[in-house]
Coordinates of C-alpha atoms in Angstrom, one line a residue:
M5 CA -190.8 101.7 -23.3
R6 CA -190.6 101.4 -27.1
A7 CA -193.5 102.6 -29.2
R8 CA -194.9 100.1 -31.7
A9 CA -193.2 100.3 -35.1
A10 CA -195.3 101.4 -38.0
V11 CA -195.8 98.9 -40.8
P12 CA -193.3 100.5 -43.3
V13 CA -190.6 100.4 -40.6
L14 CA -191.4 96.7 -39.9
V15 CA -191.1 95.9 -43.6
L16 CA -187.7 97.6 -43.8
T17 CA -186.5 95.9 -40.7
L18 CA -187.4 92.5 -42.2
L19 CA -185.7 93.4 -45.5
S20 CA -182.5 94.7 -44.0
P21 CA -180.8 91.3 -43.3
L22 CA -181.7 90.2 -46.9
L23 CA -180.2 93.3 -48.4
A24 CA -177.1 92.8 -46.2
L25 CA -176.7 89.3 -47.5
V26 CA -177.0 90.5 -51.1
L27 CA -174.3 93.1 -50.5
G28 CA -172.1 90.7 -48.6
V29 CA -172.1 92.9 -45.5
P30 CA -172.9 91.7 -42.0
P31 CA -176.3 93.0 -41.1
A32 CA -176.6 95.4 -38.1
H33 CA -178.8 93.7 -35.5
A34 CA -178.0 95.6 -32.3
Q35 CA -179.8 98.6 -30.9
V36 CA -179.5 101.8 -28.9
V37 CA -179.4 100.7 -25.3
G38 CA -178.2 102.6 -22.2
G39 CA -177.3 105.6 -24.4
F40 CA -175.0 103.7 -26.7
D41 CA -175.5 102.6 -30.3
F42 CA -174.4 98.9 -30.4
A43 CA -175.2 98.7 -34.1
R44 CA -172.1 100.8 -34.6
A45 CA -169.7 98.9 -32.4
E46 CA -166.1 98.9 -33.9
V47 CA -162.8 97.2 -33.2
A48 CA -160.5 100.0 -32.1
V49 CA -157.4 98.2 -30.9
T50 CA -155.9 94.7 -31.7
G51 CA -152.9 92.6 -30.7
L52 CA -153.2 92.6 -26.9
Q53 CA -152.3 89.6 -24.7
V54 CA -155.1 88.9 -22.2
P55 CA -156.0 92.5 -21.2
W56 CA -157.5 92.7 -17.7
A57 CA -158.1 96.4 -16.8
M58 CA -158.3 99.8 -18.5
A59 CA -157.6 103.2 -16.9
F60 CA -157.7 106.5 -18.8
L61 CA -155.0 109.2 -18.9
P62 CA -155.8 112.9 -19.2
D63 CA -155.0 112.9 -22.9
G64 CA -157.8 110.4 -23.6
S65 CA -155.6 107.4 -24.2
A66 CA -156.0 104.3 -22.0
L67 CA -153.6 102.2 -20.0
V68 CA -154.2 98.5 -20.3
S69 CA -152.8 95.7 -18.0
E70 CA -151.9 92.4 -19.5
R71 CA -152.5 89.6 -17.0
G72 CA -149.8 87.1 -18.2
T73 CA -147.0 89.4 -19.5
G74 CA -147.0 91.9 -16.6
R75 CA -147.0 94.7 -19.2
V76 CA -148.8 98.0 -19.1
M77 CA -149.8 99.1 -22.6
Q78 CA -150.9 102.5 -23.8
V79 CA -153.6 102.3 -26.4
R80 CA -155.3 104.7 -28.8
P81 CA -158.1 103.8 -31.3
G82 CA -156.6 102.8 -34.6
Q83 CA -153.1 102.5 -33.3
A84 CA -150.9 99.7 -32.3
P85 CA -150.5 99.2 -28.5
A86 CA -147.3 100.6 -27.0
Q87 CA -145.6 99.2 -23.9
V88 CA -145.1 101.9 -21.3
A89 CA -144.3 99.9 -18.2
T90 CA -143.7 96.4 -16.9
V91 CA -144.8 95.5 -13.3
S92 CA -142.0 93.6 -11.7
G93 CA -142.5 90.4 -9.6
V94 CA -145.7 89.3 -11.3
S95 CA -146.6 85.6 -10.9
A96 CA -149.1 84.6 -13.6
S97 CA -150.8 81.2 -13.6
G98 CA -154.4 80.3 -13.9
E99 CA -156.4 83.4 -13.1
S100 CA -153.6 85.2 -11.3
G101 CA -151.1 87.8 -12.7
L102 CA -151.2 91.5 -13.4
L103 CA -154.9 92.5 -12.7
G104 CA -156.3 95.9 -11.8
L105 CA -155.1 99.3 -12.9
A106 CA -156.1 102.8 -11.7
V107 CA -155.0 106.3 -12.5
S108 CA -154.7 108.9 -9.7
P109 CA -157.6 111.4 -9.8
S110 CA -154.9 114.1 -9.6
Y111 CA -152.7 112.4 -12.2
A112 CA -152.0 115.7 -14.0
Q113 CA -150.2 116.9 -10.8
D114 CA -148.8 113.6 -9.3
G115 CA -148.5 111.2 -12.3
W116 CA -149.4 108.1 -10.1
V117 CA -150.5 104.8 -11.7
Y118 CA -151.7 102.1 -9.4
A119 CA -151.5 98.3 -10.1
Y120 CA -152.8 95.2 -8.3
F121 CA -151.2 91.9 -9.0
T122 CA -150.2 88.4 -7.8
S123 CA -146.6 88.5 -6.8
T124 CA -143.7 86.0 -6.8
S125 CA -143.7 86.4 -3.0
G126 CA -146.9 84.5 -2.8
D127 CA -149.5 87.2 -2.2
N128 CA -151.6 89.8 -4.0
R129 CA -150.4 93.3 -3.6
L130 CA -150.9 96.9 -4.5
V131 CA -148.2 99.2 -5.9
R132 CA -147.9 102.6 -7.5
F133 CA -145.4 104.1 -9.9
Q134 CA -145.0 106.9 -12.5
L135 CA -144.7 106.3 -16.2
S136 CA -141.7 108.6 -16.2
A137 CA -139.9 106.0 -14.0
P138 CA -141.9 102.8 -14.2
Q139 CA -139.1 100.7 -12.8
T140 CA -139.6 102.4 -9.4
Q141 CA -142.6 100.7 -7.9
T142 CA -143.7 101.4 -4.3
V143 CA -145.7 98.7 -2.4
L144 CA -148.7 100.3 -0.7
F145 CA -150.4 97.2 0.6
S146 CA -149.5 93.5 0.5
G147 CA -150.3 90.2 2.2
V148 CA -153.6 89.6 0.4
P149 CA -154.0 85.7 0.1
S150 CA -153.5 84.5 -3.5
A151 CA -154.2 81.4 -5.5
T152 CA -154.4 80.4 -9.1
I153 CA -158.1 81.2 -8.9
H154 CA -160.3 83.7 -7.0
D155 CA -157.9 86.6 -6.8
G156 CA -160.4 89.4 -7.4
G157 CA -158.3 92.2 -8.6
R158 CA -160.4 95.2 -9.7
I159 CA -159.2 98.6 -8.3
A160 CA -160.8 102.0 -8.7
F161 CA -161.0 105.4 -7.1
G162 CA -164.4 106.2 -5.7
P163 CA -166.1 109.6 -5.8
D164 CA -164.8 110.2 -2.3
G165 CA -161.2 110.1 -3.6
M166 CA -160.4 106.8 -1.8
L167 CA -159.0 103.7 -3.5
Y168 CA -161.2 100.6 -3.5
V169 CA -159.7 97.2 -4.0
A170 CA -161.7 94.0 -4.8
T171 CA -160.3 90.7 -3.5
G172 CA -161.3 87.1 -4.0
D173 CA -161.5 84.3 -1.4
A174 CA -158.3 82.8 -2.8
S175 CA -160.1 79.4 -3.1
N176 CA -160.5 79.3 0.7
T177 CA -164.2 80.0 1.4
A178 CA -163.6 80.7 5.1
N179 CA -161.6 83.9 4.2
A180 CA -164.8 85.7 3.0
Q181 CA -166.4 85.8 6.5
N182 CA -163.1 86.4 8.4
L183 CA -162.8 90.1 9.1
D184 CA -159.2 89.6 10.0
S185 CA -158.4 88.4 6.4
P186 CA -158.3 90.9 3.5
A187 CA -159.5 88.1 1.1
G188 CA -163.1 87.9 0.0
K189 CA -163.6 91.6 0.6
I190 CA -163.9 95.0 -0.9
L191 CA -161.3 97.2 0.7
R192 CA -161.2 100.9 1.1
M193 CA -157.9 102.7 1.6
T194 CA -156.2 106.1 1.2
P195 CA -154.2 106.7 -2.0
T196 CA -151.1 105.8 0.0
G197 CA -152.6 102.5 1.3
G198 CA -153.6 103.6 4.8
V199 CA -156.9 103.2 6.7
P200 CA -159.2 106.2 6.0
S201 CA -161.7 107.6 8.4
G202 CA -165.3 106.5 7.9
N203 CA -164.5 102.8 7.4
P204 CA -167.1 100.5 9.1
F205 CA -164.6 98.5 11.1
P206 CA -162.2 100.6 13.2
G207 CA -158.6 100.2 12.1
S208 CA -159.5 98.0 9.2
R209 CA -159.5 98.6 5.4
V210 CA -162.5 96.2 5.0
W211 CA -165.5 98.0 3.4
S212 CA -167.7 95.0 2.7
Y213 CA -167.3 91.2 3.1
G214 CA -168.8 87.8 2.4
H215 CA -167.5 88.0 -1.2
R216 CA -166.4 85.0 -3.4
N217 CA -164.6 86.8 -6.3
V218 CA -165.4 90.4 -7.1
Q219 CA -164.0 91.7 -10.4
G220 CA -166.1 94.8 -11.2
L221 CA -166.6 98.1 -9.4
A222 CA -168.6 101.1 -10.4
W223 CA -170.5 104.1 -8.9
D224 CA -173.7 105.7 -10.2
A225 CA -174.4 109.4 -10.5
Q226 CA -175.6 109.5 -6.9
G227 CA -172.4 107.9 -5.6
R228 CA -173.9 104.5 -4.9
M229 CA -171.5 101.7 -5.3
Y230 CA -172.0 98.5 -7.3
A231 CA -169.9 95.3 -7.8
T232 CA -170.0 92.2 -10.0
E233 CA -169.3 88.9 -8.4
F234 CA -168.7 85.3 -9.7
G235 CA -170.9 82.6 -8.3
Q236 CA -169.7 79.1 -7.8
N237 CA -172.0 76.8 -9.9
T238 CA -175.4 78.5 -10.0
W239 CA -175.7 82.3 -9.7
D240 CA -173.6 85.2 -10.6
E241 CA -174.4 88.6 -9.1
V242 CA -174.5 92.4 -9.3
N243 CA -174.6 93.8 -5.8
Q244 CA -175.2 97.3 -4.5
I245 CA -172.4 97.8 -2.0
V246 CA -172.9 99.4 1.4
A247 CA -170.3 100.0 4.2
G248 CA -170.1 97.0 6.5
G249 CA -172.4 94.9 4.3
N250 CA -172.1 91.1 4.5
Y251 CA -172.9 89.5 1.0
G252 CA -173.3 86.0 2.3
W253 CA -170.5 83.9 0.7
P254 CA -170.0 81.0 1.3
T255 CA -173.5 80.5 3.0
C256 CA -175.4 82.1 0.2
E257 CA -174.9 82.1 -3.6
G258 CA -177.4 84.4 -5.3
T259 CA -180.5 85.5 -3.4
C260 CA -181.3 83.8 -0.1
S261 CA -183.7 84.3 2.8
N262 CA -181.1 85.0 5.5
T263 CA -181.6 88.6 6.7
S264 CA -178.0 88.8 7.9
F265 CA -176.9 89.0 4.3
R266 CA -177.6 91.5 1.6
N267 CA -179.1 90.1 -1.6
P268 CA -178.0 91.0 -5.1
I269 CA -180.0 93.4 -7.3
V270 CA -179.3 91.1 -10.4
T271 CA -178.5 87.4 -10.7
W272 CA -177.6 85.4 -13.8
T273 CA -176.7 81.7 -14.3
T274 CA -172.9 81.2 -14.6
A275 CA -173.3 80.2 -18.2
E276 CA -175.1 83.5 -19.0
A277 CA -172.5 85.7 -17.3
S278 CA -169.4 85.0 -15.3
P279 CA -169.2 88.8 -14.9
S280 CA -165.9 90.7 -14.6
G281 CA -165.6 94.4 -15.4
L282 CA -168.3 96.9 -14.6
A283 CA -169.0 100.4 -15.8
Y284 CA -171.7 103.1 -15.3
A285 CA -173.1 105.6 -17.7
N286 CA -176.5 107.2 -18.4
G287 CA -178.3 105.6 -15.5
T288 CA -177.1 102.2 -16.6
L289 CA -174.6 99.5 -15.5
F290 CA -172.6 97.6 -18.1
A291 CA -171.2 94.2 -17.0
A292 CA -168.6 92.4 -19.2
A293 CA -169.3 88.6 -19.3
L294 CA -166.6 86.0 -19.8
R295 CA -168.3 82.7 -20.1
G296 CA -171.5 84.4 -21.3
Q297 CA -169.6 86.1 -24.1
R298 CA -171.8 89.2 -24.0
L299 CA -172.2 92.7 -22.4
W300 CA -175.0 92.9 -19.9
V301 CA -176.8 96.3 -20.0
V302 CA -178.5 96.8 -16.6
P303 CA -180.8 99.9 -16.2
L304 CA -180.9 101.2 -12.7
T305 CA -184.0 102.4 -10.9
S306 CA -184.3 105.6 -8.8
G307 CA -183.8 103.6 -5.7
G308 CA -180.6 101.8 -6.9
G309 CA -182.3 98.6 -7.9
A310 CA -182.2 97.0 -11.3
G311 CA -184.6 96.9 -14.2
T312 CA -184.6 94.2 -16.8
P313 CA -181.1 93.5 -18.1
V314 CA -180.5 93.3 -21.9
A315 CA -177.7 91.3 -23.5
E316 CA -175.6 93.0 -26.2
L317 CA -172.6 91.9 -28.3
Q318 CA -173.7 88.3 -27.7
S319 CA -171.1 85.9 -29.1
S320 CA -169.8 88.8 -31.4
Y321 CA -166.3 89.1 -29.9
G322 CA -165.9 86.2 -27.5
R323 CA -165.1 86.5 -23.8
L324 CA -165.4 90.0 -22.5
R325 CA -163.3 91.0 -19.5
A326 CA -163.2 94.8 -19.0
V327 CA -165.6 97.7 -19.7
A328 CA -165.2 101.4 -19.1
A329 CA -166.9 104.6 -20.1
G330 CA -164.2 106.5 -21.9
P331 CA -163.6 110.2 -21.7
D332 CA -164.4 110.4 -25.5
G333 CA -168.0 109.5 -24.6
W334 CA -167.7 106.0 -26.1
L335 CA -168.0 102.7 -24.2
W336 CA -164.8 100.7 -24.3
V337 CA -164.9 96.9 -24.0
A338 CA -161.8 94.5 -23.8
T339 CA -161.9 90.9 -24.8
S340 CA -160.1 88.0 -23.0
N341 CA -159.9 85.3 -25.7
R342 CA -156.2 84.4 -25.2
D343 CA -156.7 83.5 -21.5
G344 CA -156.7 79.8 -22.1
R345 CA -160.5 79.5 -22.0
G346 CA -161.4 81.4 -25.2
T347 CA -161.2 80.8 -28.9
P348 CA -159.0 83.7 -30.2
V349 CA -159.1 85.0 -33.7
A350 CA -156.1 86.6 -35.4
Q351 CA -156.8 90.1 -34.1
D352 CA -157.2 89.1 -30.4
D353 CA -157.2 90.3 -27.9
R354 CA -159.1 93.4 -28.9
I355 CA -160.8 96.6 -27.6
I356 CA -164.2 97.4 -29.0
R357 CA -165.7 100.9 -28.8
I358 CA -169.4 101.6 -28.9
P359 CA -170.4 105.1 -29.8
P360 CA -173.0 107.2 -28.0
A361 CA -176.4 107.4 -29.5
S362 CA -176.2 110.1 -32.2
G363 CA -178.5 113.0 -32.0
G364 CA -177.1 114.6 -35.2
T365 CA -178.7 115.1 -38.6
D366 CA -175.9 113.9 -40.8
T367 CA -177.2 111.1 -43.0
S368 CA -174.7 111.4 -45.9
A369 CA -172.6 108.3 -46.2
P370 CA -168.9 108.4 -47.3
T371 CA -168.0 107.4 -50.8
A372 CA -166.9 103.8 -51.4
P373 CA -163.2 103.1 -50.9
G374 CA -161.1 102.3 -54.0
L375 CA -160.5 98.7 -55.1
P376 CA -158.1 97.2 -52.6
S377 CA -154.8 95.7 -53.7
A378 CA -152.8 93.0 -51.9
S379 CA -149.1 92.8 -51.4
G380 CA -146.5 91.0 -49.2
T381 CA -148.7 87.9 -49.1
T382 CA -147.2 85.0 -47.1
A383 CA -148.6 81.7 -45.8
T384 CA -150.2 83.5 -42.9
S385 CA -150.7 87.1 -43.8
T386 CA -151.4 89.7 -46.5
T387 CA -151.4 93.5 -46.6
L388 CA -154.2 95.4 -48.2
T389 CA -154.1 99.0 -49.5
W390 CA -156.9 101.1 -51.0
A391 CA -157.8 104.6 -52.1
A392 CA -159.4 106.8 -49.5
S393 CA -163.1 107.6 -49.2
T394 CA -164.5 111.1 -49.0
D395 CA -167.2 112.4 -46.7
D396 CA -168.9 115.7 -45.8
V397 CA -168.0 115.5 -42.1
G398 CA -164.9 113.3 -42.4
V399 CA -164.0 109.6 -42.5
T400 CA -163.2 108.2 -39.1
G401 CA -162.1 104.7 -40.2
Y402 CA -162.5 101.6 -42.4
D403 CA -164.0 98.2 -41.9
V404 CA -162.1 95.3 -43.6
L405 CA -164.5 92.5 -44.6
R406 CA -163.3 89.0 -45.5
A407 CA -164.8 85.8 -47.0
T408 CA -163.1 82.4 -47.4
G409 CA -162.9 80.9 -50.9
A410 CA -162.9 82.1 -54.4
S411 CA -166.7 82.4 -54.4
G412 CA -169.7 81.8 -52.1
G413 CA -169.8 82.2 -48.4
S414 CA -170.5 85.5 -46.5
F415 CA -168.3 88.4 -45.7
T416 CA -167.5 89.0 -42.0
Q417 CA -165.5 91.8 -40.4
A418 CA -161.8 90.9 -40.2
G419 CA -160.7 94.1 -38.6
T420 CA -160.7 97.9 -38.7
S421 CA -158.1 100.5 -39.7
A422 CA -157.8 104.2 -39.2
T423 CA -155.7 104.5 -42.4
T424 CA -155.9 103.1 -45.9
T425 CA -153.8 100.0 -45.2
Y426 CA -154.4 96.9 -43.2
T427 CA -152.4 93.7 -42.6
D428 CA -154.5 90.6 -42.0
T429 CA -152.6 87.9 -40.0
G430 CA -153.3 84.4 -38.7
L431 CA -154.4 83.2 -42.2
T432 CA -154.2 79.5 -43.3
A433 CA -151.5 78.5 -45.8
G434 CA -152.6 77.7 -49.3
T435 CA -156.1 79.2 -48.8
T436 CA -158.0 81.7 -51.0
Y437 CA -159.7 84.7 -49.4
R438 CA -161.8 87.6 -50.7
Y439 CA -161.7 91.1 -49.2
Q440 CA -163.8 94.2 -49.4
V441 CA -163.5 97.5 -47.5
R442 CA -166.1 100.1 -46.3
A443 CA -165.7 103.5 -44.7
R444 CA -167.3 105.1 -41.6
D445 CA -167.9 108.7 -40.8
A446 CA -168.3 110.5 -37.4
A447 CA -172.1 110.1 -37.5
G448 CA -171.8 106.4 -38.0
N449 CA -172.9 106.3 -41.6
L450 CA -171.4 103.4 -43.6
S451 CA -170.2 103.7 -47.2
P452 CA -171.0 101.2 -50.0
V453 CA -168.4 98.4 -50.0
S454 CA -165.5 98.6 -52.3
G455 CA -164.8 96.1 -55.1
T456 CA -163.5 92.7 -54.2
V457 CA -159.8 91.6 -54.3
T458 CA -159.0 87.9 -54.2
V459 CA -155.8 86.7 -52.4
T460 CA -154.3 83.2 -52.1
T461 CA -151.8 82.6 -49.3
T462 CA -148.6 80.7 -50.0
T463 CA -148.2 77.0 -49.1
G464 CA -145.6 77.8 -46.4
G465 CA -142.9 75.3 -47.6
T466 CA -142.1 72.1 -45.8
Q467 CA -142.8 71.6 -42.1
G468 CA -139.9 72.1 -39.6
G469 CA -139.3 70.0 -36.5
C470 CA -141.2 69.9 -33.2
T471 CA -140.1 69.2 -29.6
A472 CA -142.0 69.7 -26.3
A473 CA -140.6 70.1 -22.8
A474 CA -142.6 70.7 -19.6
T475 CA -141.8 72.5 -16.4
T476 CA -143.8 72.2 -13.1
Q477 CA -144.4 75.7 -11.9
T478 CA -146.1 74.9 -8.6
Q479 CA -147.9 72.0 -6.9
W480 CA -149.9 71.3 -3.8
G481 CA -151.6 68.3 -2.2
T482 CA -154.5 68.1 -4.6
G483 CA -153.2 69.8 -7.7
Y484 CA -150.5 71.5 -9.7
V485 CA -149.7 74.0 -12.5
I486 CA -147.5 72.9 -15.4
Q487 CA -146.0 76.0 -17.0
P488 CA -144.3 76.5 -19.3
V489 CA -144.7 73.7 -21.7
T490 CA -142.2 74.8 -24.3
V491 CA -142.9 73.9 -27.9
A492 CA -139.8 74.4 -30.2
N493 CA -139.0 74.1 -33.8
P494 CA -135.4 72.9 -34.0
G495 CA -135.6 72.4 -37.8
T496 CA -134.4 74.6 -40.7
S497 CA -137.8 75.5 -42.1
A498 CA -141.0 76.9 -40.7
R499 CA -144.0 74.9 -39.5
D500 CA -147.6 75.8 -39.5
G501 CA -149.3 74.2 -36.5
W502 CA -148.3 71.8 -33.7
T503 CA -149.8 69.1 -31.5
V504 CA -148.4 68.0 -28.2
T505 CA -149.7 64.8 -26.5
F506 CA -149.0 63.6 -22.9
T507 CA -150.4 61.2 -20.3
L508 CA -152.1 62.1 -17.1
P509 CA -151.6 59.8 -14.1
A510 CA -154.7 57.9 -13.0
G511 CA -157.2 60.0 -11.1
H512 CA -155.8 63.3 -12.4
A513 CA -158.0 65.8 -14.3
V514 CA -157.2 69.0 -16.3
T515 CA -159.1 72.0 -14.9
G516 CA -157.8 74.8 -17.1
S517 CA -155.3 75.7 -19.8
W518 CA -154.0 78.7 -21.7
N519 CA -152.3 79.3 -25.1
A520 CA -153.4 75.9 -26.4
V521 CA -156.6 74.0 -27.0
L522 CA -156.7 70.8 -24.9
T523 CA -158.8 67.7 -25.4
V524 CA -158.8 64.7 -23.1
S525 CA -159.5 61.0 -24.0
G526 CA -159.1 58.8 -21.0
Q527 CA -155.8 59.8 -19.5
T528 CA -154.3 61.0 -22.9
V529 CA -154.3 64.8 -23.4
T530 CA -153.9 66.4 -26.8
A531 CA -152.8 70.0 -26.8
R532 CA -153.2 71.8 -30.1
N533 CA -151.8 75.3 -30.9
A534 CA -154.0 78.3 -30.5
A535 CA -154.7 80.6 -33.5
H536 CA -152.0 83.0 -32.5
N537 CA -149.0 80.6 -31.9
G538 CA -149.3 77.9 -34.5
T539 CA -146.6 79.3 -36.8
L540 CA -143.0 78.6 -35.7
G541 CA -140.1 79.7 -37.7
A542 CA -136.9 77.8 -37.8
G543 CA -135.4 77.9 -34.3
Q544 CA -138.5 79.6 -32.8
S545 CA -140.5 78.4 -29.8
T546 CA -143.8 79.1 -28.0
T547 CA -145.3 78.1 -24.7
F548 CA -148.6 77.0 -23.1
G549 CA -149.7 75.8 -19.7
F550 CA -152.4 74.0 -17.8
Q551 CA -153.7 73.3 -14.3
A552 CA -154.8 69.9 -13.0
T553 CA -156.2 68.2 -9.9
R554 CA -155.1 64.9 -8.4
P555 CA -156.1 62.7 -5.4
S556 CA -154.8 63.8 -2.0
G557 CA -151.5 62.2 -1.3
N558 CA -150.8 61.4 -4.9
T559 CA -147.5 63.1 -6.0
S560 CA -147.4 61.9 -9.6
L561 CA -147.1 64.3 -12.5
P562 CA -148.0 64.0 -16.3
S563 CA -145.4 62.4 -18.5
G564 CA -144.5 61.3 -22.1
Y565 CA -144.7 64.8 -23.7
T566 CA -144.4 64.3 -27.5
C567 CA -144.8 66.9 -30.3
A568 CA -145.9 66.5 -33.9

């Protein structure tokens, strides 16, 4: 419970946003919640492609799975992601692809990395491999029903050393209550994929059932297990998981009166949450929300129930997929803005780090960075360089602030850098931008902002050509997935932006898309480039995809693809 603020503190609180506007710096509005200081959240990693899971290595770096590419990336704050493995046989469409990652609890001795993914063989499966030989991948468990939606996918080692695997109902609600199906379950298995002793159903990996689509697993300090679960249209859930528990799907969504089923400890509307990753620290659960575009902070009671949840990072970074308590003491959060349902910015997808609440006494801010200079400016990017700040405890990084136009408007954070240089990409041709830089130290103190440098991007020359060709990846009685739709520039000059139009047969409806922004008018669909794939050099191409439904028995497909 917070104490009432004294009048001087209240006055300063009211003045802070005004001062921030005068200085051109985004005001800090978050707070210390769950032991983390959300006012000091920072972008630590950029340039990922739909990250789905994070797992930490003993050296403090993180492995990150990319759902669509099948790549495993190694990331460190302030450094570019490095590809360290590619999982073979990944089938990525809709919500499926390379999903969960886990690192062996005895990684220092055995080097095992575990991955869960949708395979080209038509199932979801679990493999393990070593980074020293990532091409050698051993299948530990297979045959989990798969679909373009509801594949679950989170995997994690519990405090008992067993591997837990969350699965979805694969768009077949009957799977969830069928104990002979691994779909719609939380599974518990040995590190080699076997059935361990102590499972509630003899000879079965099933730990709990009656799940629609679990994508988050975590344990508290007492070893109690929790999971996030997507609802259908009404209620999303956080559940405390017990061995043999039945969580009610498809009979119950959210809380219900049927004593055969276990009720959730938290529910949200699907617009507020659509929760995926889950982490635990400091007596608190942290749930990453996709549609809700926020991080839910859920205090736990002594009995394992939930206090009042608090929303942080709301609409600050877009869709949030994964969250993990890092070995550095910071909270790590990964975005999912390039998954076809988000609105990515140039730096997406990103990992944001939130520092622990500081108990230190350092209040000395770094000096202001030197005036930035710009070089290498093109139609879509520019590189900034500045003189370093100094600080009594050491500068930990820099925030790059950007405003559009030669004057007016407010500065917002464009990115962060661990060094004194930063390349801003995804800019608009023939546009003027203003940049400032500020420094951060280890205690979270912020320097004054630097002077302002003004940059105007080039016009980009004449537009090149544009063609579109579509491939049907898969289809079934009532729907299909079109992927890839290849957009190519056969011209001799670059082009900035593209628009593809096509026609849906009568009765068909688009239900999802990725790597493009789709709008529908009647049966005409217009697909416009996303922020990250609008620029096509001469001879270059990019792809997007979409999923649609159709009346049963109708075998027609979209037609008339044109590009402009």
